[in-house]
Amino acid sequence: MSNPNNARWLAKLAAWTHDPAEKALVLMRDPLGHEGGTVRDLRQKIFPGGIPNEIKAAMKRADHWAAAADRPQFGGGGRDYWAQVRFEKNPVLIHPLSGEEFDLNTLNEIDPEHIKALSGMHFDELIVSQPGEGNPIDLRKTALNFWRFGPELACSLPTLWQLLPADTRVPDHTIWSHLDLSSAFATAFSTDANQDAALLSMSFGPVQDFIAASRTTSDLWAGSHLLSRIAWEGLKVIASELGPDAVLFPQLRGVPQVDLWLRDEIGLPKERFADAEWASAKTDANPLFMAALPNKFVAIVPADQAAALAEKVTAAVRDWVKKTAQAMLTELLEKASIANHPDLPCHAQLTAQLAGFPEVHWATVPFSLIAADTDGKALPEQETLAAASRPFLGNHQTPGFLGNEVWRLLSKEIDIDNARFFTPNPGVLYPAIYDLLDRVAAAAKSVRPFTQVKYEGYRCDLTGEAEWLTTDRSQLSYGKAGRKDAPTLWNAAAKALPGLLRKGEHLSALAMLKRLWPRTFVAEIANITGENIGRYVVSTHTMALATSLERWIDDGGLSDNRVGEFERLLAAAAKVQRVALPRRLVKKLANRQAVNERTRELAAKLPGLLDQDDLSEGESDQLKRDITKLLGDQKPEAYYAFIMMDGDKMGAWLSGTEADYNLPYAKTWHPQIREKAKGRFPQLDAYLKADRAVSPARHMAISAALNGFALHLARHVVEDLCKGKLIYAGGDDVLAMVSVDDLLRCLFLLRLAYSGIWPNDSAELEQLLATVNSKKRAIFKRGHALLDGQLIRLMGQKATASAGAVVAHHQTPLSRVLRELRATEKRAKNEGGRDAFSINLLKRSGGAVHLTLPWLQPDDKWPAALEGSLTETPMALLLKLRAIFSGDTSRKAAYLTQGWLTDLPTASQIGMAALNTLITANLEFQLKRQGSGDSQDANAAAARLLVATACRIATQRASEPAPIIRDLLAVAEFLAREGRTTGEAS
């Protein structure tokens, strides 16, 4: 094996053919054994001369380590061995994060020969031959084809195929995660001089500061998308060198940017991607516009190459940033008609300002810290690993995983009924290696190298840090007034690129990178799809206007008494550009037969009409009157909302350090063998009760669930079910804009989609969320979602998320809105105690309102809550109150109640129960009095629920209920104002 490149791809293919994908369905049913069917045939085609001995050894050890890392290695004990499962007779799958069991009843109807034939044909089609005599196999393309498309079988059982377990006795992780892990280990073993593997962690930044420096929503999107793209440029180095299966998280399978790389750079068959939305979508709905990769990754790499790979990744991302910025600067100079000489100051400025960007932090821990022979026959000895870990915990502590009960149980052989149940190998110590990696990475990130840079001139208008780029350093002494009409690069470029660069704005290299990235990326998309999308980022003004536009579109866009206004506005719109509308409105405009082409044209230009700043006072007044008349005599909505959502305790999920997020080993076993072991084998009792240690399969499951949420569900909720724009969705983080009338619905749907949960009694909730008529809504259930025929496994009911939302006027500076948004999201986690939401109303008239509530009533838990309807939760209460105030109940009730609430005694004076009774009586009277006869009963019920909820939350917080009631009413009343309650998901 003189060619190391061949060695790694041979090792991958050996690993991918050591177990058949259909193993669970043929085990103990195939006379040839599970390794005698598909596996044998594939190996004969891929390895006609047999697997080289060194590759075979690496693959075998990789399989053993992968199995030990993910599950106990049950031994054999004959056909009557207690730990055997006939999966076709007793098929059970277990959600890897929540522990929920899914009994499939029976799979007897699946004939083993039939599924073997389907699997064989499937993988045969994935083998790629090289051109030339004899058509030898292209090892790299075949291995990558197996990784990408192996889990996608075109048959009547596509969902089952994706979820087939690696081990029917521990059915909480799939055969695909086992094959991925085995392949990653085999690649490392076969290419490392000492047959050693290591975990490598890398992160890129800065994150918050880079994103926050935004003047427009275009800047905001660009910052998020650039960081995601930078992460991919780093990940691409690992994927190219070792294969994408080397990356434990984020999981890369199915990520659009990765698929694009596989098609265009690796050269996988184009027909495999023909139906992918990213390959054809000609709008900003194209998934490639999503910032869907986090700024951190963890990979399994050859230990002797870990440092070199980290340096190569660092060089690659910084080189990509510099080349991209240089190309932008070249275009600016060309547009400004300035000769591009290499000695222009802007080139030196760009190099200096981008030096060290992005910040890159990395850490690596080799498995060689575990002393064991290479074939894994000796028990792992952990003293070297313990010594390496002690500096992070103190010399007198037994570090991390090595000091807990689980390792005491796993560090010895276990025999039952004279049959081997468990023999540990170094793979068992994956949790300790990961724990040390996490600590080393945190230490590395705390060290921030600083290089002093001397700046003499005025600073960038966007970031306020570095100098703005100039072609003449003497211009840097000009202040804002002095450079207003000066022949600067930026003044000339602004004339050539109107709408992209603001008049008078002068930017540094980093700010230029953000501002021009949308233009650069659109050009990339044009090369992929063959069509230029143009401007695509939804502005805050457009998002605010979306509420009024949807109502107008639903009315058909025109009525007989608005013809004059329509014609005048259409004529005026000829001189303004079309703007990007929320995806849901674009679909409505395209699908509604009552809407003609002229109406579609005006809808896409109305925000631009309102954005004009060169109109006379008379022209402006006439324009506003015409638009108000066109929209049904209602003033256009001027408010919109920003949402920031974040998964709770993600560090604990990954580290496994908190019992609330773990599962006992018994919960991950097939119920059949769990019952057989219960009380029968005392030596297993402690093991079964212990929390299962973190494993690669768990990390892959978390990453796959977060990918499924970010790539599919978050966008579906924000852009299909609501009038919103997804700015960022990377793992558990979401940043989105949404129209104010869709805010509450979007918040609650995002929370339910994150966990993949929905109540059993859903009719009333669907009415509240206005999804009852939505035919294309994803179906959430028991930690999964079904969307467009695709089953997506999500985080499950044990996982929670917190969200902050800010409602702001479209003219409020974006920097202030983002600042308030981050504070509001923190309020949900801190004041709300996590699994909560917080809403901040930034009223243009002043007097901000902060409302922070849990998703569930205090002391309620998600599994039990899902047995009901979720219609008495705080969010459902808010929806009900908004519906009351937008109906025939006067909003005056909210104002009057807020007045007398301050005059009531406190709970500390009369007790919470007496206060509850007092407020309920008064609020029932108030809401009934301001309502009509038809609504009085509903109003009284809402009053009782409101007071009871506020009292329960106040008791939990040791506070008073009156402020909670006041803020609930204030938010509900504001969101119920005229024109803010339209729209159903469609």
PDB file of C-alpha atoms in Angstrom, residues 48-215:
ATOM      1  CA  PRO A  48     -11.270  -8.778  -6.718  1.00  0.00           C
ATOM      2  CA  GLY A  49      -7.859  -9.760  -5.368  1.00  0.00           C
ATOM      3  CA  GLY A  50      -9.006  -9.725  -1.751  1.00  0.00           C
ATOM      4  CA  ILE A  51      -8.679  -7.036   0.909  1.00  0.00           C
ATOM      5  CA  PRO A  52      -4.996  -6.264   1.641  1.00  0.00           C
ATOM      6  CA  ASN A  53      -4.000  -7.608   5.049  1.00  0.00           C
ATOM      7  CA  GLU A  54      -3.111  -4.212   6.532  1.00  0.00           C
ATOM      8  CA  ILE A  55      -6.449  -2.772   5.428  1.00  0.00           C
ATOM      9  CA  LYS A  56      -8.291  -5.791   6.776  1.00  0.00           C
ATOM     10  CA  ALA A  57      -6.570  -5.392  10.155  1.00  0.00           C
ATOM     11  CA  ALA A  58      -7.386  -1.673  10.312  1.00  0.00           C
ATOM     12  CA  MET A  59     -11.009  -2.337   9.365  1.00  0.00           C
ATOM     13  CA  LYS A  60     -11.414  -5.110  11.954  1.00  0.00           C
ATOM     14  CA  ARG A  61     -10.015  -2.976  14.756  1.00  0.00           C
ATOM     15  CA  ALA A  62     -12.148  -0.026  13.620  1.00  0.00           C
ATOM     16  CA  ASP A  63     -15.284  -2.181  13.787  1.00  0.00           C
ATOM     17  CA  HIS A  64     -14.427  -3.353  17.323  1.00  0.00           C
ATOM     18  CA  TRP A  65     -13.666   0.159  18.550  1.00  0.00           C
ATOM     19  CA  ALA A  66     -16.795   1.594  16.954  1.00  0.00           C
ATOM     20  CA  ALA A  67     -18.953  -1.102  18.532  1.00  0.00           C
ATOM     21  CA  ALA A  68     -17.368  -0.613  21.948  1.00  0.00           C
ATOM     22  CA  ALA A  69     -17.790   3.158  21.747  1.00  0.00           C
ATOM     23  CA  ASP A  70     -21.502   2.911  20.943  1.00  0.00           C
ATOM     24  CA  ARG A  71     -22.778  -0.168  22.779  1.00  0.00           C
ATOM     25  CA  PRO A  72     -21.741  -3.126  24.948  1.00  0.00           C
ATOM     26  CA  GLN A  73     -20.368  -5.978  22.867  1.00  0.00           C
ATOM     27  CA  PHE A  74     -22.851  -8.744  23.500  1.00  0.00           C
ATOM     28  CA  GLY A  75     -21.230 -12.099  22.907  1.00  0.00           C
ATOM     29  CA  GLY A  76     -22.631 -15.233  21.331  1.00  0.00           C
ATOM     30  CA  GLY A  77     -24.145 -18.096  23.260  1.00  0.00           C
ATOM     31  CA  GLY A  78     -25.836 -20.270  20.670  1.00  0.00           C
ATOM     32  CA  ARG A  79     -29.287 -19.848  19.174  1.00  0.00           C
ATOM     33  CA  ASP A  80     -30.900 -19.893  22.613  1.00  0.00           C
ATOM     34  CA  TYR A  81     -28.642 -17.168  24.001  1.00  0.00           C
ATOM     35  CA  TRP A  82     -30.706 -14.781  26.146  1.00  0.00           C
ATOM     36  CA  ALA A  83     -29.425 -11.658  24.371  1.00  0.00           C
ATOM     37  CA  GLN A  84     -30.720 -12.391  20.882  1.00  0.00           C
ATOM     38  CA  VAL A  85     -33.480 -10.574  19.014  1.00  0.00           C
ATOM     39  CA  ARG A  86     -35.273 -11.713  15.876  1.00  0.00           C
ATOM     40  CA  PHE A  87     -35.889  -8.247  14.513  1.00  0.00           C
ATOM     41  CA  GLU A  88     -38.424  -9.311  11.912  1.00  0.00           C
ATOM     42  CA  LYS A  89     -40.567 -10.827  14.684  1.00  0.00           C
ATOM     43  CA  ASN A  90     -40.035  -8.158  17.326  1.00  0.00           C
ATOM     44  CA  PRO A  91     -38.965  -4.949  15.591  1.00  0.00           C
ATOM     45  CA  VAL A  92     -38.441  -2.112  18.074  1.00  0.00           C
ATOM     46  CA  LEU A  93     -36.580   1.141  17.494  1.00  0.00           C
ATOM     47  CA  ILE A  94     -35.531   3.491  20.308  1.00  0.00           C
ATOM     48  CA  HIS A  95     -35.118   7.256  19.968  1.00  0.00           C
ATOM     49  CA  PRO A  96     -31.450   7.803  20.878  1.00  0.00           C
ATOM     50  CA  LEU A  97     -32.043  11.007  22.850  1.00  0.00           C
ATOM     51  CA  SER A  98     -35.471  10.656  24.442  1.00  0.00           C
ATOM     52  CA  GLY A  99     -35.548   6.864  24.876  1.00  0.00           C
ATOM     53  CA  GLU A 100     -39.035   6.573  23.380  1.00  0.00           C
ATOM     54  CA  GLU A 101     -39.762   3.119  21.981  1.00  0.00           C
ATOM     55  CA  PHE A 102     -41.330   2.505  18.570  1.00  0.00           C
ATOM     56  CA  ASP A 103     -42.811  -0.964  18.218  1.00  0.00           C
ATOM     57  CA  LEU A 104     -43.174  -1.772  14.513  1.00  0.00           C
ATOM     58  CA  ASN A 105     -45.260  -4.870  15.336  1.00  0.00           C
ATOM     59  CA  THR A 106     -43.825  -7.260  12.744  1.00  0.00           C
ATOM     60  CA  LEU A 107     -41.645  -7.240   9.647  1.00  0.00           C
ATOM     61  CA  ASN A 108     -42.243 -10.861   8.696  1.00  0.00           C
ATOM     62  CA  GLU A 109     -43.591  -9.759   5.332  1.00  0.00           C
ATOM     63  CA  ILE A 110     -40.117  -8.518   4.313  1.00  0.00           C
ATOM     64  CA  ASP A 111     -38.487 -11.435   2.546  1.00  0.00           C
ATOM     65  CA  PRO A 112     -34.744 -11.600   3.298  1.00  0.00           C
ATOM     66  CA  GLU A 113     -33.862 -12.544  -0.263  1.00  0.00           C
ATOM     67  CA  HIS A 114     -35.888  -9.638  -1.598  1.00  0.00           C
ATOM     68  CA  ILE A 115     -34.302  -7.033   0.667  1.00  0.00           C
ATOM     69  CA  LYS A 116     -30.852  -8.477  -0.085  1.00  0.00           C
ATOM     70  CA  ALA A 117     -31.516  -8.141  -3.805  1.00  0.00           C
ATOM     71  CA  LEU A 118     -32.708  -4.543  -3.387  1.00  0.00           C
ATOM     72  CA  SER A 119     -29.676  -3.684  -1.269  1.00  0.00           C
ATOM     73  CA  GLY A 120     -27.312  -5.380  -3.706  1.00  0.00           C
ATOM     74  CA  MET A 121     -28.718  -3.493  -6.693  1.00  0.00           C
ATOM     75  CA  HIS A 122     -28.667  -0.240  -4.726  1.00  0.00           C
ATOM     76  CA  PHE A 123     -24.982  -0.459  -3.833  1.00  0.00           C
ATOM     77  CA  ASP A 124     -24.048  -1.851  -7.244  1.00  0.00           C
ATOM     78  CA  GLU A 125     -25.430   1.354  -8.744  1.00  0.00           C
ATOM     79  CA  LEU A 126     -23.275   3.376  -6.362  1.00  0.00           C
ATOM     80  CA  ILE A 127     -20.012   1.804  -7.578  1.00  0.00           C
ATOM     81  CA  VAL A 128     -18.219   4.285  -9.853  1.00  0.00           C
ATOM     82  CA  SER A 129     -15.788   3.004 -12.466  1.00  0.00           C
ATOM     83  CA  GLN A 130     -12.855   4.904 -13.861  1.00  0.00           C
ATOM     84  CA  PRO A 131     -12.671   5.472 -17.600  1.00  0.00           C
ATOM     85  CA  GLY A 132     -10.194   3.341 -19.519  1.00  0.00           C
ATOM     86  CA  GLU A 133      -9.303  -0.253 -20.098  1.00  0.00           C
ATOM     87  CA  GLY A 134     -10.939  -2.692 -17.724  1.00  0.00           C
ATOM     88  CA  ASN A 135     -12.904   0.119 -16.018  1.00  0.00           C
ATOM     89  CA  PRO A 136     -11.196  -0.135 -12.609  1.00  0.00           C
ATOM     90  CA  ILE A 137     -13.208   1.155  -9.676  1.00  0.00           C
ATOM     91  CA  ASP A 138     -12.787   4.786  -8.677  1.00  0.00           C
ATOM     92  CA  LEU A 139     -12.171   4.186  -4.982  1.00  0.00           C
ATOM     93  CA  ARG A 140     -12.738   7.759  -3.826  1.00  0.00           C
ATOM     94  CA  LYS A 141     -15.965   8.372  -5.723  1.00  0.00           C
ATOM     95  CA  THR A 142     -17.365   4.972  -4.790  1.00  0.00           C
ATOM     96  CA  ALA A 143     -16.630   5.487  -1.088  1.00  0.00           C
ATOM     97  CA  LEU A 144     -18.217   8.951  -1.153  1.00  0.00           C
ATOM     98  CA  ASN A 145     -21.210   7.604  -3.104  1.00  0.00           C
ATOM     99  CA  PHE A 146     -21.698   4.885  -0.470  1.00  0.00           C
ATOM    100  CA  TRP A 147     -21.536   7.494   2.310  1.00  0.00           C
ATOM    101  CA  ARG A 148     -23.896   9.981   0.678  1.00  0.00           C
ATOM    102  CA  PHE A 149     -26.492   7.747  -0.955  1.00  0.00           C
ATOM    103  CA  GLY A 150     -26.240   4.454   0.935  1.00  0.00           C
ATOM    104  CA  PRO A 151     -29.029   5.480   3.350  1.00  0.00           C
ATOM    105  CA  GLU A 152     -31.341   6.478   0.461  1.00  0.00           C
ATOM    106  CA  LEU A 153     -32.932   3.325  -0.950  1.00  0.00           C
ATOM    107  CA  ALA A 154     -35.694   3.825  -3.511  1.00  0.00           C
ATOM    108  CA  CYS A 155     -38.138   1.195  -2.301  1.00  0.00           C
ATOM    109  CA  SER A 156     -41.394   0.870  -0.391  1.00  0.00           C
ATOM    110  CA  LEU A 157     -39.506   1.129   2.927  1.00  0.00           C
ATOM    111  CA  PRO A 158     -37.380   4.302   2.635  1.00  0.00           C
ATOM    112  CA  THR A 159     -38.033   5.411   6.214  1.00  0.00           C
ATOM    113  CA  LEU A 160     -37.269   2.008   7.750  1.00  0.00           C
ATOM    114  CA  TRP A 161     -34.134   1.773   5.608  1.00  0.00           C
ATOM    115  CA  GLN A 162     -32.814   5.036   7.078  1.00  0.00           C
ATOM    116  CA  LEU A 163     -33.507   3.904  10.654  1.00  0.00           C
ATOM    117  CA  LEU A 164     -32.352   0.265  10.553  1.00  0.00           C
ATOM    118  CA  PRO A 165     -30.387  -0.380  13.751  1.00  0.00           C
ATOM    119  CA  ALA A 166     -26.731  -1.330  13.890  1.00  0.00           C
ATOM    120  CA  ASP A 167     -27.522  -3.852  16.628  1.00  0.00           C
ATOM    121  CA  THR A 168     -31.054  -5.158  17.148  1.00  0.00           C
ATOM    122  CA  ARG A 169     -30.307  -5.643  20.854  1.00  0.00           C
ATOM    123  CA  VAL A 170     -29.453  -1.961  21.321  1.00  0.00           C
ATOM    124  CA  PRO A 171     -31.673  -0.387  18.633  1.00  0.00           C
ATOM    125  CA  ASP A 172     -31.026   3.261  19.501  1.00  0.00           C
ATOM    126  CA  HIS A 173     -28.461   3.956  16.776  1.00  0.00           C
ATOM    127  CA  THR A 174     -28.515   3.169  13.100  1.00  0.00           C
ATOM    128  CA  ILE A 175     -26.388   0.957  10.923  1.00  0.00           C
ATOM    129  CA  TRP A 176     -25.379   4.138   9.085  1.00  0.00           C
ATOM    130  CA  SER A 177     -23.847   5.740  12.169  1.00  0.00           C
ATOM    131  CA  HIS A 178     -21.929   2.487  12.824  1.00  0.00           C
ATOM    132  CA  LEU A 179     -20.649   2.337   9.238  1.00  0.00           C
ATOM    133  CA  ASP A 180     -19.680   6.025   9.379  1.00  0.00           C
ATOM    134  CA  LEU A 181     -17.770   5.542  12.618  1.00  0.00           C
ATOM    135  CA  SER A 182     -16.088   2.331  11.481  1.00  0.00           C
ATOM    136  CA  SER A 183     -15.031   4.071   8.276  1.00  0.00           C
ATOM    137  CA  ALA A 184     -13.632   7.057  10.184  1.00  0.00           C
ATOM    138  CA  PHE A 185     -11.590   4.873  12.530  1.00  0.00           C
ATOM    139  CA  ALA A 186     -10.396   2.625   9.678  1.00  0.00           C
ATOM    140  CA  THR A 187      -9.248   5.671   7.700  1.00  0.00           C
ATOM    141  CA  ALA A 188      -7.266   6.993  10.654  1.00  0.00           C
ATOM    142  CA  PHE A 189      -5.710   3.615  11.472  1.00  0.00           C
ATOM    143  CA  SER A 190      -4.697   2.923   7.864  1.00  0.00           C
ATOM    144  CA  THR A 191      -3.029   6.309   7.305  1.00  0.00           C
ATOM    145  CA  ASP A 192      -1.338   6.887  10.679  1.00  0.00           C
ATOM    146  CA  ALA A 193       2.237   5.664  11.008  1.00  0.00           C
ATOM    147  CA  ASN A 194       1.412   4.182  14.429  1.00  0.00           C
ATOM    148  CA  GLN A 195      -2.151   3.072  13.572  1.00  0.00           C
ATOM    149  CA  ASP A 196      -3.463   5.672  15.996  1.00  0.00           C
ATOM    150  CA  ALA A 197      -6.501   7.951  15.856  1.00  0.00           C
ATOM    151  CA  ALA A 198      -7.225  11.283  17.514  1.00  0.00           C
ATOM    152  CA  LEU A 199     -10.174  13.602  18.067  1.00  0.00           C
ATOM    153  CA  LEU A 200      -9.676  17.050  16.552  1.00  0.00           C
ATOM    154  CA  SER A 201     -11.841  20.022  17.580  1.00  0.00           C
ATOM    155  CA  MET A 202     -11.763  23.319  15.676  1.00  0.00           C
ATOM    156  CA  SER A 203     -13.778  26.523  16.013  1.00  0.00           C
ATOM    157  CA  PHE A 204     -13.932  29.760  14.022  1.00  0.00           C
ATOM    158  CA  GLY A 205     -14.820  33.258  15.131  1.00  0.00           C
ATOM    159  CA  PRO A 206     -15.505  35.845  16.299  1.00  0.00           C
ATOM    160  CA  VAL A 207     -19.210  35.112  16.027  1.00  0.00           C
ATOM    161  CA  GLN A 208     -21.376  37.648  17.869  1.00  0.00           C
ATOM    162  CA  ASP A 209     -19.236  40.715  17.126  1.00  0.00           C
ATOM    163  CA  PHE A 210     -18.972  39.858  13.443  1.00  0.00           C
ATOM    164  CA  ILE A 211     -22.709  39.290  13.017  1.00  0.00           C
ATOM    165  CA  ALA A 212     -23.747  42.232  15.209  1.00  0.00           C
ATOM    166  CA  ALA A 213     -21.890  44.818  13.087  1.00  0.00           C
ATOM    167  CA  SER A 214     -24.871  45.175  10.743  1.00  0.00           C
ATOM    168  CA  ARG A 215     -26.641  48.197   9.380  1.00  0.00           C
TER     169      ARG A 215
END
